[in-house]
PDB file of C-alpha atoms in Angstrom:
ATOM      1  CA  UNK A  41      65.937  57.117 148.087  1.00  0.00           C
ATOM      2  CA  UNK A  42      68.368  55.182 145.917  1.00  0.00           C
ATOM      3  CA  UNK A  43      68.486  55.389 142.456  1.00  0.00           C
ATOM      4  CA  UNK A  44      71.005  55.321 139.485  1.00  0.00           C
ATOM      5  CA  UNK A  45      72.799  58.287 138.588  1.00  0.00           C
ATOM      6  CA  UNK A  46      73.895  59.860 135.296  1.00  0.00           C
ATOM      7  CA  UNK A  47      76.218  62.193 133.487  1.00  0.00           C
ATOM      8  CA  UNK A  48      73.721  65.290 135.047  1.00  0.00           C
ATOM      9  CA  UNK A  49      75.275  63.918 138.450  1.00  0.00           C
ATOM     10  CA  UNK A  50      78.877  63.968 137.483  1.00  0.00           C
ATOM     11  CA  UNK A  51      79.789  67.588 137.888  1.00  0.00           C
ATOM     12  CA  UNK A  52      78.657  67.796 141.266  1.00  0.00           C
ATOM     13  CA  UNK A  53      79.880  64.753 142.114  1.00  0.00           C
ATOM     14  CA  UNK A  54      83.114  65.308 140.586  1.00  0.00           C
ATOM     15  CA  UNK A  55      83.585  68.431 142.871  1.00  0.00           C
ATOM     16  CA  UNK A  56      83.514  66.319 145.950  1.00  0.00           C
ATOM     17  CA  UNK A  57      85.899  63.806 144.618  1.00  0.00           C
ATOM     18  CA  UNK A  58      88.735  65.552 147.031  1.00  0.00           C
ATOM     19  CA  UNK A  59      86.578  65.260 149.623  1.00  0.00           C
ATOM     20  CA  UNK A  60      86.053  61.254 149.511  1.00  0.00           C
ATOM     21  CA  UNK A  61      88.981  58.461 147.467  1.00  0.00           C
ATOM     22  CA  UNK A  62      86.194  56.323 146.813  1.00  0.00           C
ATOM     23  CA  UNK A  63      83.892  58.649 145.451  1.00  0.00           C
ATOM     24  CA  UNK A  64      86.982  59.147 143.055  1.00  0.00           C
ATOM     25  CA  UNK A  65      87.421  55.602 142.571  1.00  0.00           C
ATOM     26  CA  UNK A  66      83.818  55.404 141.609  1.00  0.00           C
ATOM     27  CA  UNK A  67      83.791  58.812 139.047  1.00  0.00           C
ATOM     28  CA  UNK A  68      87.191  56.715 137.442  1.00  0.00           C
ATOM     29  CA  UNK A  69      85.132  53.695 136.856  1.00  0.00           C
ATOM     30  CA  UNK A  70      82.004  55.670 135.266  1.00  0.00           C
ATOM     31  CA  UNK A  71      84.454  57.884 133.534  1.00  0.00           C
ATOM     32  CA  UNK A  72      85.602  54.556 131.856  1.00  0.00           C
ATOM     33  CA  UNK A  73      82.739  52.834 132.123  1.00  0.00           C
ATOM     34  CA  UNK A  74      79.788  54.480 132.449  1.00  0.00           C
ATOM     35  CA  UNK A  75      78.286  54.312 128.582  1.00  0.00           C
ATOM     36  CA  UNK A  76      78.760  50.636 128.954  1.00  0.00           C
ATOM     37  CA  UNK A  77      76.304  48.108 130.272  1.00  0.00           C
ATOM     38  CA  UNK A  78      78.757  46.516 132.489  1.00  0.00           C
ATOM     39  CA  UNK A  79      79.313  48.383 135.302  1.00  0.00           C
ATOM     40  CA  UNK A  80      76.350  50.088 137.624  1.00  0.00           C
ATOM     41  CA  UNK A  81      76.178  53.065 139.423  1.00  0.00           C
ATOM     42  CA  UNK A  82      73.522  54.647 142.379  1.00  0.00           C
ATOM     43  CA  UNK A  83      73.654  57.284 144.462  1.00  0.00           C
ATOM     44  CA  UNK A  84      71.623  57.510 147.749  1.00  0.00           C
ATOM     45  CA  UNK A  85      69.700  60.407 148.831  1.00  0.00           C
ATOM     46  CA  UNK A  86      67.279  62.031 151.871  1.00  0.00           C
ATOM     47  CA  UNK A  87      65.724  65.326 151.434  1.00  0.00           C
ATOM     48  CA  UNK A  88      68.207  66.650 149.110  1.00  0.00           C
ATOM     49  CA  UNK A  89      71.582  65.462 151.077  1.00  0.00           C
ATOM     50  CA  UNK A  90      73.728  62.812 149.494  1.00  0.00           C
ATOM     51  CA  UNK A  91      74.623  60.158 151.968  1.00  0.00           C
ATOM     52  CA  UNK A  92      76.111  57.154 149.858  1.00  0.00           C
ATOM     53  CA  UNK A  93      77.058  57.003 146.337  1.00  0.00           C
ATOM     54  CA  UNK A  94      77.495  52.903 145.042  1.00  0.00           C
ATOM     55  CA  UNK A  95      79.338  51.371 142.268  1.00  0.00           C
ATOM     56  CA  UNK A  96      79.437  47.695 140.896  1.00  0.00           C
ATOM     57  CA  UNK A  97      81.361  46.092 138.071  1.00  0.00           C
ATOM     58  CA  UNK A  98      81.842  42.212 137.993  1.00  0.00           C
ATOM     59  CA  UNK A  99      81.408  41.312 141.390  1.00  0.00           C
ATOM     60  CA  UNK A 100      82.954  44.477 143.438  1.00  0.00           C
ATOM     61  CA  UNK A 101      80.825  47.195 144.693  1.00  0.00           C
ATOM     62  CA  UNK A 102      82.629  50.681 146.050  1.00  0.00           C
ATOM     63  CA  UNK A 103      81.204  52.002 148.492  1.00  0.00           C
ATOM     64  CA  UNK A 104      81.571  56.227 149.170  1.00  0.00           C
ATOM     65  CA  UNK A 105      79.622  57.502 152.354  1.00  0.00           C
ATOM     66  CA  UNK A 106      79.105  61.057 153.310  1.00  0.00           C
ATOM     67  CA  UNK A 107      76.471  61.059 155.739  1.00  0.00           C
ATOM     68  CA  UNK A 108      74.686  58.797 157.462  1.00  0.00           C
ATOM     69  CA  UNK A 109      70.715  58.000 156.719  1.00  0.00           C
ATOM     70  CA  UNK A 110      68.404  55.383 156.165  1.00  0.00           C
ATOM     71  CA  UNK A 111      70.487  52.319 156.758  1.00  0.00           C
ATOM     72  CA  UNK A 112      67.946  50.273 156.627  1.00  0.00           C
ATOM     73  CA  UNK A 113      67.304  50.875 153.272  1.00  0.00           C
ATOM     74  CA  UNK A 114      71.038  51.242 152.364  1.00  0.00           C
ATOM     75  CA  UNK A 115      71.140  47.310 153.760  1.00  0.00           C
ATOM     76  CA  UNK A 116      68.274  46.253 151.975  1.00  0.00           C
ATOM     77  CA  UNK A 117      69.807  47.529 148.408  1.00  0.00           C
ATOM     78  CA  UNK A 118      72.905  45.535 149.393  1.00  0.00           C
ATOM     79  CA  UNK A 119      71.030  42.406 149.862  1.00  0.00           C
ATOM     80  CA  UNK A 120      69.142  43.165 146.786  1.00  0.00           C
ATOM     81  CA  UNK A 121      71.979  43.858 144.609  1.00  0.00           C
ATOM     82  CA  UNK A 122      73.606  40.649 145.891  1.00  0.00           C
ATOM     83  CA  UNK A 123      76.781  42.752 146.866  1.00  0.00           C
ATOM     84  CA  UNK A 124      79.773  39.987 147.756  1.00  0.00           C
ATOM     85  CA  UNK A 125      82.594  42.311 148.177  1.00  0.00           C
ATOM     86  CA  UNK A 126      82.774  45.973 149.124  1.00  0.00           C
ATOM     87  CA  UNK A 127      85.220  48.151 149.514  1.00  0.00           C
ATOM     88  CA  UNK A 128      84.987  51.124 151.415  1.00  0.00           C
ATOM     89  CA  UNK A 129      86.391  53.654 154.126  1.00  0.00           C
ATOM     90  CA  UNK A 130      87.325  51.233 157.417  1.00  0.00           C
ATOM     91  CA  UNK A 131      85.624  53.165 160.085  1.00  0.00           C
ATOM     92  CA  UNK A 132      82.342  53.065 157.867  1.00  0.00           C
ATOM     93  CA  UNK A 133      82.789  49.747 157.119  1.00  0.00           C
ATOM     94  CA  UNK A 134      83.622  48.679 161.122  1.00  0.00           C
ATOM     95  CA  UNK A 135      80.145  50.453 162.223  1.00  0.00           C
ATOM     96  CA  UNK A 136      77.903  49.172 158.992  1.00  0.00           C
ATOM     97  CA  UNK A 137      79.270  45.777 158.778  1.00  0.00           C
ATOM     98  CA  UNK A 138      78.574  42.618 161.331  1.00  0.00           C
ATOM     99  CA  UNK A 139      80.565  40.385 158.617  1.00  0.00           C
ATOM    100  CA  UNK A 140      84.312  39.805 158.587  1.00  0.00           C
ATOM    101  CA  UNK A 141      86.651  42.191 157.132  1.00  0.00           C
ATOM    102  CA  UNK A 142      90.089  43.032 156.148  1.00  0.00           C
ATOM    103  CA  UNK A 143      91.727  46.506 156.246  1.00  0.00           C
ATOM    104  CA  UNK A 144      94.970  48.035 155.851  1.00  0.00           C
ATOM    105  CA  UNK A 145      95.880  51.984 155.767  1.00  0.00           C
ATOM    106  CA  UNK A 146      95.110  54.488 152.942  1.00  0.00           C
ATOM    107  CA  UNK A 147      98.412  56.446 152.127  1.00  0.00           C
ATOM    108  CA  UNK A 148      99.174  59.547 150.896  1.00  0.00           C
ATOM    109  CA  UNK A 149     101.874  61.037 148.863  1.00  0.00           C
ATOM    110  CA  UNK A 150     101.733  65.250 147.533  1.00  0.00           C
ATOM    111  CA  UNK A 151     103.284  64.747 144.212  1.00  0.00           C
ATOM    112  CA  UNK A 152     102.589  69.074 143.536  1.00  0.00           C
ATOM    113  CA  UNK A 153     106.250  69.076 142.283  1.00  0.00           C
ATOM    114  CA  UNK A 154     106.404  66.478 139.390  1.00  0.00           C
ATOM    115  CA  UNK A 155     109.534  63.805 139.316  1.00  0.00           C
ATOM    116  CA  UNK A 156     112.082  63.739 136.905  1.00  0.00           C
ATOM    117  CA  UNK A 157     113.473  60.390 136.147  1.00  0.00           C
ATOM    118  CA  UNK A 158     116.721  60.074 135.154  1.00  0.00           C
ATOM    119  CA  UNK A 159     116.090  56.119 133.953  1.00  0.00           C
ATOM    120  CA  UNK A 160     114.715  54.440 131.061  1.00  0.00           C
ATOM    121  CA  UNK A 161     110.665  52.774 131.410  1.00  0.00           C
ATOM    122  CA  UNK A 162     108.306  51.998 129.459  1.00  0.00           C
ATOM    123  CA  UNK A 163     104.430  54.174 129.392  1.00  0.00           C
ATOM    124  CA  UNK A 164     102.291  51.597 129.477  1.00  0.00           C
ATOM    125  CA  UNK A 165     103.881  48.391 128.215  1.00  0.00           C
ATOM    126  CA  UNK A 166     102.515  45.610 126.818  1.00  0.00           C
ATOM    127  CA  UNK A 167      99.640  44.068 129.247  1.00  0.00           C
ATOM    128  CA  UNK A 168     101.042  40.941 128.460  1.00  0.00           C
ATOM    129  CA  UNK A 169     104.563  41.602 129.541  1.00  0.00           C
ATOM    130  CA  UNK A 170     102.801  43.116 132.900  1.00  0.00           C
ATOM    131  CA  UNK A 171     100.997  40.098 133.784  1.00  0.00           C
ATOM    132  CA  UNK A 172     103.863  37.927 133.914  1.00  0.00           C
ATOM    133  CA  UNK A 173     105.337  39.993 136.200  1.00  0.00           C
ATOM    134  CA  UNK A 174     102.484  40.257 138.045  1.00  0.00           C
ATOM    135  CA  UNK A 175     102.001  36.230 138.126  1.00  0.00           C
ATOM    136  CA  UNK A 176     105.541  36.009 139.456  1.00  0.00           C
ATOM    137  CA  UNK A 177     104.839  37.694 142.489  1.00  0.00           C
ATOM    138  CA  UNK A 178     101.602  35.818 143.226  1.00  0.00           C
ATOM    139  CA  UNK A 179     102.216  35.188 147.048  1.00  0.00           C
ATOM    140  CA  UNK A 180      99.249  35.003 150.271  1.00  0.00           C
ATOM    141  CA  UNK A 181      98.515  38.425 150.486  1.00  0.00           C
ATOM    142  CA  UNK A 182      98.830  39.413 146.819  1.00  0.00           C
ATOM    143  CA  UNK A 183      96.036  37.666 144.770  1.00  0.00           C
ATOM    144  CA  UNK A 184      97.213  37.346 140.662  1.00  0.00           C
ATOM    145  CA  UNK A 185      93.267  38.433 138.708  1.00  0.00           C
ATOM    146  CA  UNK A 186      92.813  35.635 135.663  1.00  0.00           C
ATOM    147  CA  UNK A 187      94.497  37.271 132.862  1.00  0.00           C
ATOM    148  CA  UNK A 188      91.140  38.516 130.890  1.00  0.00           C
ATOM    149  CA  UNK A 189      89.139  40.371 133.423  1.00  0.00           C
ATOM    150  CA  UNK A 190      92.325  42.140 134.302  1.00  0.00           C
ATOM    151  CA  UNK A 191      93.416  42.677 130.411  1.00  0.00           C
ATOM    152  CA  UNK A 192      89.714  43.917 129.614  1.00  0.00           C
ATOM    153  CA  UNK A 193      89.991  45.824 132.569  1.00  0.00           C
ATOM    154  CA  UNK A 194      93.361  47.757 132.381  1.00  0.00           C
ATOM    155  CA  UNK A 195      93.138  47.873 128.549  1.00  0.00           C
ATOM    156  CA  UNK A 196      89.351  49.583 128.772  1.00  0.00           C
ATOM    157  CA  UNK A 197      90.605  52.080 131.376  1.00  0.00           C
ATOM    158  CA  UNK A 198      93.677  53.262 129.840  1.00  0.00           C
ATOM    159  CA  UNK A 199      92.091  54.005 126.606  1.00  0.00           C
ATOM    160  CA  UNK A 200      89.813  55.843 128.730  1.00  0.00           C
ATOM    161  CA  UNK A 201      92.303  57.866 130.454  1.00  0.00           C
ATOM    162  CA  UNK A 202      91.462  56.364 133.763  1.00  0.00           C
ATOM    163  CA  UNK A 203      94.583  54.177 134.090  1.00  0.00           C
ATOM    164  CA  UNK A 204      98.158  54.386 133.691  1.00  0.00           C
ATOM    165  CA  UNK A 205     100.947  51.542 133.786  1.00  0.00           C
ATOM    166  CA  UNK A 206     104.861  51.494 133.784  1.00  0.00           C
ATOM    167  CA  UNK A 207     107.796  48.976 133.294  1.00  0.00           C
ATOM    168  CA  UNK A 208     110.887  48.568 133.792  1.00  0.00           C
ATOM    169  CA  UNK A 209     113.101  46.119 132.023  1.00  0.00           C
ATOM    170  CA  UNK A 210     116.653  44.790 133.191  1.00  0.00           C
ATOM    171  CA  UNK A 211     119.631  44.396 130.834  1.00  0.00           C
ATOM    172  CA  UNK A 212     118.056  41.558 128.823  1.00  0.00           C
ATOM    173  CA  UNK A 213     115.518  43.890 127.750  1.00  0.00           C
ATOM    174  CA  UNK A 214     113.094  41.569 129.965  1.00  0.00           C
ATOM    175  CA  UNK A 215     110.492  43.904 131.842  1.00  0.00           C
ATOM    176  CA  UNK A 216     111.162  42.846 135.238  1.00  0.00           C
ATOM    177  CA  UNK A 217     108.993  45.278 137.364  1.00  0.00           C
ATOM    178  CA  UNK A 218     105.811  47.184 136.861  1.00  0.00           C
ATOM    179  CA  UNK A 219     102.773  49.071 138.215  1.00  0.00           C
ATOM    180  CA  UNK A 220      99.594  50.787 137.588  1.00  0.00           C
ATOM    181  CA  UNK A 221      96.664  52.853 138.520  1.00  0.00           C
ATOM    182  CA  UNK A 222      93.331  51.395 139.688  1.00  0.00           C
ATOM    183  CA  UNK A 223      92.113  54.901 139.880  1.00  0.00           C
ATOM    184  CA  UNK A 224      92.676  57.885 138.019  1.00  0.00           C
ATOM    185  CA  UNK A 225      90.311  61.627 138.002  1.00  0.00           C
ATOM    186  CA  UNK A 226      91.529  64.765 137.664  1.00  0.00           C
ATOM    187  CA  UNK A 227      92.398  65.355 141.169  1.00  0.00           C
ATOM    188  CA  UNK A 228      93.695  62.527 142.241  1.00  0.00           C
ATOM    189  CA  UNK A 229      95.522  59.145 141.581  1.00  0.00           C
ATOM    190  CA  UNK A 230      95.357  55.280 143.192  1.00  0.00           C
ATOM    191  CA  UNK A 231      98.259  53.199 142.479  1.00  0.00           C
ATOM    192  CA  UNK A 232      98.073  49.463 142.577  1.00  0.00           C
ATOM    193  CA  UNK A 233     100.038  46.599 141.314  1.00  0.00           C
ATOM    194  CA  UNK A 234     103.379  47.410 142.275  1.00  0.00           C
ATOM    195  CA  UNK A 235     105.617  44.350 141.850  1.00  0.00           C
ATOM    196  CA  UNK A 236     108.878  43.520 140.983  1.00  0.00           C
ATOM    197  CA  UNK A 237     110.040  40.106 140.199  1.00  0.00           C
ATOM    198  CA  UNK A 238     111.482  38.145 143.129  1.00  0.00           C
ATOM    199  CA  UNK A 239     114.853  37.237 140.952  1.00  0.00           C
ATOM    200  CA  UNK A 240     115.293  41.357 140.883  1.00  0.00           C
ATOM    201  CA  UNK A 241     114.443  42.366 144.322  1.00  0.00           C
ATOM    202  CA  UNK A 242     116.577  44.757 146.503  1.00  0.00           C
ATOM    203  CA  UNK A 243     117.711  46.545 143.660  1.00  0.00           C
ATOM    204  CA  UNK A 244     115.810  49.697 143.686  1.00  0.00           C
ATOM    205  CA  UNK A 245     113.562  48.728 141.074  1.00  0.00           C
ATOM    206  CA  UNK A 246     110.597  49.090 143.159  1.00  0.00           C
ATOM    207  CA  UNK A 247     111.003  52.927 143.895  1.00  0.00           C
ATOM    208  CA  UNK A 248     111.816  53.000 140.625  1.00  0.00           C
ATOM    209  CA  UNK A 249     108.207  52.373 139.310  1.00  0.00           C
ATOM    210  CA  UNK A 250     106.907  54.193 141.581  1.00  0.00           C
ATOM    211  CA  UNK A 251     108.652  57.149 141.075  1.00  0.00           C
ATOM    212  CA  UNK A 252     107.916  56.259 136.813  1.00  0.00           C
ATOM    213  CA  UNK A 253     104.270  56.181 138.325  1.00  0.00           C
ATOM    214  CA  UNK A 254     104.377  60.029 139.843  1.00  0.00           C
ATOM    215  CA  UNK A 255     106.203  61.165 136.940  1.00  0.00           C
ATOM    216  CA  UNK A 256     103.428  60.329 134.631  1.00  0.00           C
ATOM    217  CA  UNK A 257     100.448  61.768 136.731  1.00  0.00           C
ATOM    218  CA  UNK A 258      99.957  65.537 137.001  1.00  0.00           C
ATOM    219  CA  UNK A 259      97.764  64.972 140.118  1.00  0.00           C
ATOM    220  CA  UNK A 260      98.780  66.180 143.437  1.00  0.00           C
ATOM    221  CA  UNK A 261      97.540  63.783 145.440  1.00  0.00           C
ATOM    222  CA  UNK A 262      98.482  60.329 145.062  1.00  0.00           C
ATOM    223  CA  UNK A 263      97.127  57.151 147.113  1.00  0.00           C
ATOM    224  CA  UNK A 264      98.226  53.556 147.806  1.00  0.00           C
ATOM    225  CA  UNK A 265      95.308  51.135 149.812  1.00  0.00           C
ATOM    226  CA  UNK A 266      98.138  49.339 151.451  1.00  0.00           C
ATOM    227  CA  UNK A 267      98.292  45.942 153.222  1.00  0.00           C
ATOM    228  CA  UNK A 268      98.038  45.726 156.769  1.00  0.00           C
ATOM    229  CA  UNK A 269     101.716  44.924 158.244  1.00  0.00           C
ATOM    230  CA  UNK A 270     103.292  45.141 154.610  1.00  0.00           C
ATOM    231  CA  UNK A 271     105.361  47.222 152.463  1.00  0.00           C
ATOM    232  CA  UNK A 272     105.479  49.919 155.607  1.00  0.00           C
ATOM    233  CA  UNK A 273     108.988  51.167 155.325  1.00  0.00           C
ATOM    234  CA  UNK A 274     109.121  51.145 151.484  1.00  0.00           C
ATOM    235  CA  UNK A 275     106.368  53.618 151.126  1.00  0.00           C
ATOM    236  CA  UNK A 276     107.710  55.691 154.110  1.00  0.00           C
ATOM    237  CA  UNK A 277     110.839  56.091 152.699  1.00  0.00           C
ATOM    238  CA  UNK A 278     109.574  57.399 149.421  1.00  0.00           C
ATOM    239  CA  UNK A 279     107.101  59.968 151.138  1.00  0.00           C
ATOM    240  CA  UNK A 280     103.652  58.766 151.341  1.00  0.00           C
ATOM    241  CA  UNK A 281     102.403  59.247 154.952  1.00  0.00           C
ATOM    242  CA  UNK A 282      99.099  57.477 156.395  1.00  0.00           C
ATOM    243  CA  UNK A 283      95.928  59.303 155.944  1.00  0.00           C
ATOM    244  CA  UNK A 284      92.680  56.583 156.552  1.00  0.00           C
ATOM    245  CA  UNK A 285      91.578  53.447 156.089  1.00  0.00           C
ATOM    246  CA  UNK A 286      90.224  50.739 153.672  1.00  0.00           C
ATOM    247  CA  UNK A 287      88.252  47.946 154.475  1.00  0.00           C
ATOM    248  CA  UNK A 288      86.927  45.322 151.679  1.00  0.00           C
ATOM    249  CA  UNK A 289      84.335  43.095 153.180  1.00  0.00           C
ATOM    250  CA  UNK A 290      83.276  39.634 151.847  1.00  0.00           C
ATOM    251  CA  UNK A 291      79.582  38.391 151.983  1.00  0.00           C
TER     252      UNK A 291
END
């Protein structure tokens, strides 16, 4: 049976966030977004055992799976819900899904001693000022969102508590590099967004917002969903260490 769930479902949910990053991606969203009309949210049961747990806001569905059960119906409800992009854990996604896919590794960094940064950033600068920093490191592999979905987005969640940015500005006062959070709980943390302009590259400032990032979050575990092929040796050198897959499927 699928059907939508509600704050009665969060603690228990909640308690299985370590066990599952997009379950936690999905408790962040309804955290921020769940007494709002614009984001939906089902879990999927069989004789008392929860199997998948769903999420959709604008056109992305998450995707958490647990156990396996009635796919028939769980493919059905995606056809239903006209589901066009889903993210989820890679080997679930290579075994569910017939259509094309793209993956990269989930890593993993233990941030149980915080950082102390001996450097001046900003706590969540300006959105503005992050989107132009953003838009100049637009590239193939690193899609720029229109500016209002991702202001309305990032705004909403870190009001919420379920987002975090930083920046860093160079001796101009310019920012010139910045991050954020897609995903934050209790437990756990997802950074995204990580860019630094091309004109200030190879100067550190990369590590540098991450390590502003880790700083800021009293979670242990922190997670980057990063590109296949990309960005390998830069998160290896600052400690994150592989840990699972993503996959986000387009339909």
């Amino acid at each position: 049976m699928i059907r939508t769930f509600t704050d009665n479902d969060i603690p228990v949910l909640k308690s299985m966030c370590r066990q599952d990053l997009f379950l936690s991606r999905i408790i962040s969203t309804y955290l921020a977004y769940g007494k709002t009309e614009l984001a939906d949210f089902w879990v999927q049961t069989e004789e008392g055992q929860l199997n998948t747990v769903l999420c959709q806001l604008d056109d992305v569905l998450t995707l958490a799976h647990f156990h396996d059960g009635n796919e028939d119906e769980l493919a059905g409800f995606l056809y239903a819900i006209d589901a066009r992009t889903i993210l989820c854990d890679g080997d679930f996604a290579a075994r569910f899904f017939a259509d094309e896919l793209t993956s990269g590794p989930i890593l993993h960094y233990d941030n149980s001693e915080l950082l102390e940064c001996d450097f001046a950033f900003d706590r969540n600068p300006p959105l503005k000022e992050l989107y132009h920093v953003l838009k100049k490191c637009k590239s193939p592999t690193f899609a720029v969102p229109p500016w209002e979905p991702f202001y309305l987005d990032l705004s909403h969640r870190i009001r919420h508590n379920c987002a975090l940015s930083v920046g860093i500005r160079d001796e101009h006062n310019h920012l010139c590099a910045g991050g954020f959070t897609v995903s934050k709980t209790d437990v756990n943390a997802i950074l995204g967004g990580i860019c630094v302009t091309p004109s200030h590259r190879r100067k550190g400032y990369g590590k540098k917002v991450v390590a502003a990032l880790l700083s800021q979050l009293p979670q242990n575990d922190i997670y980057v969903f990063r590109a296949a092929d990309e960005n390998k040796e830069f998160y290896e050198t600052i400690g994150f260490t592989p840990c699972g897959t993503w996959a986000e499927i387009r339909r």
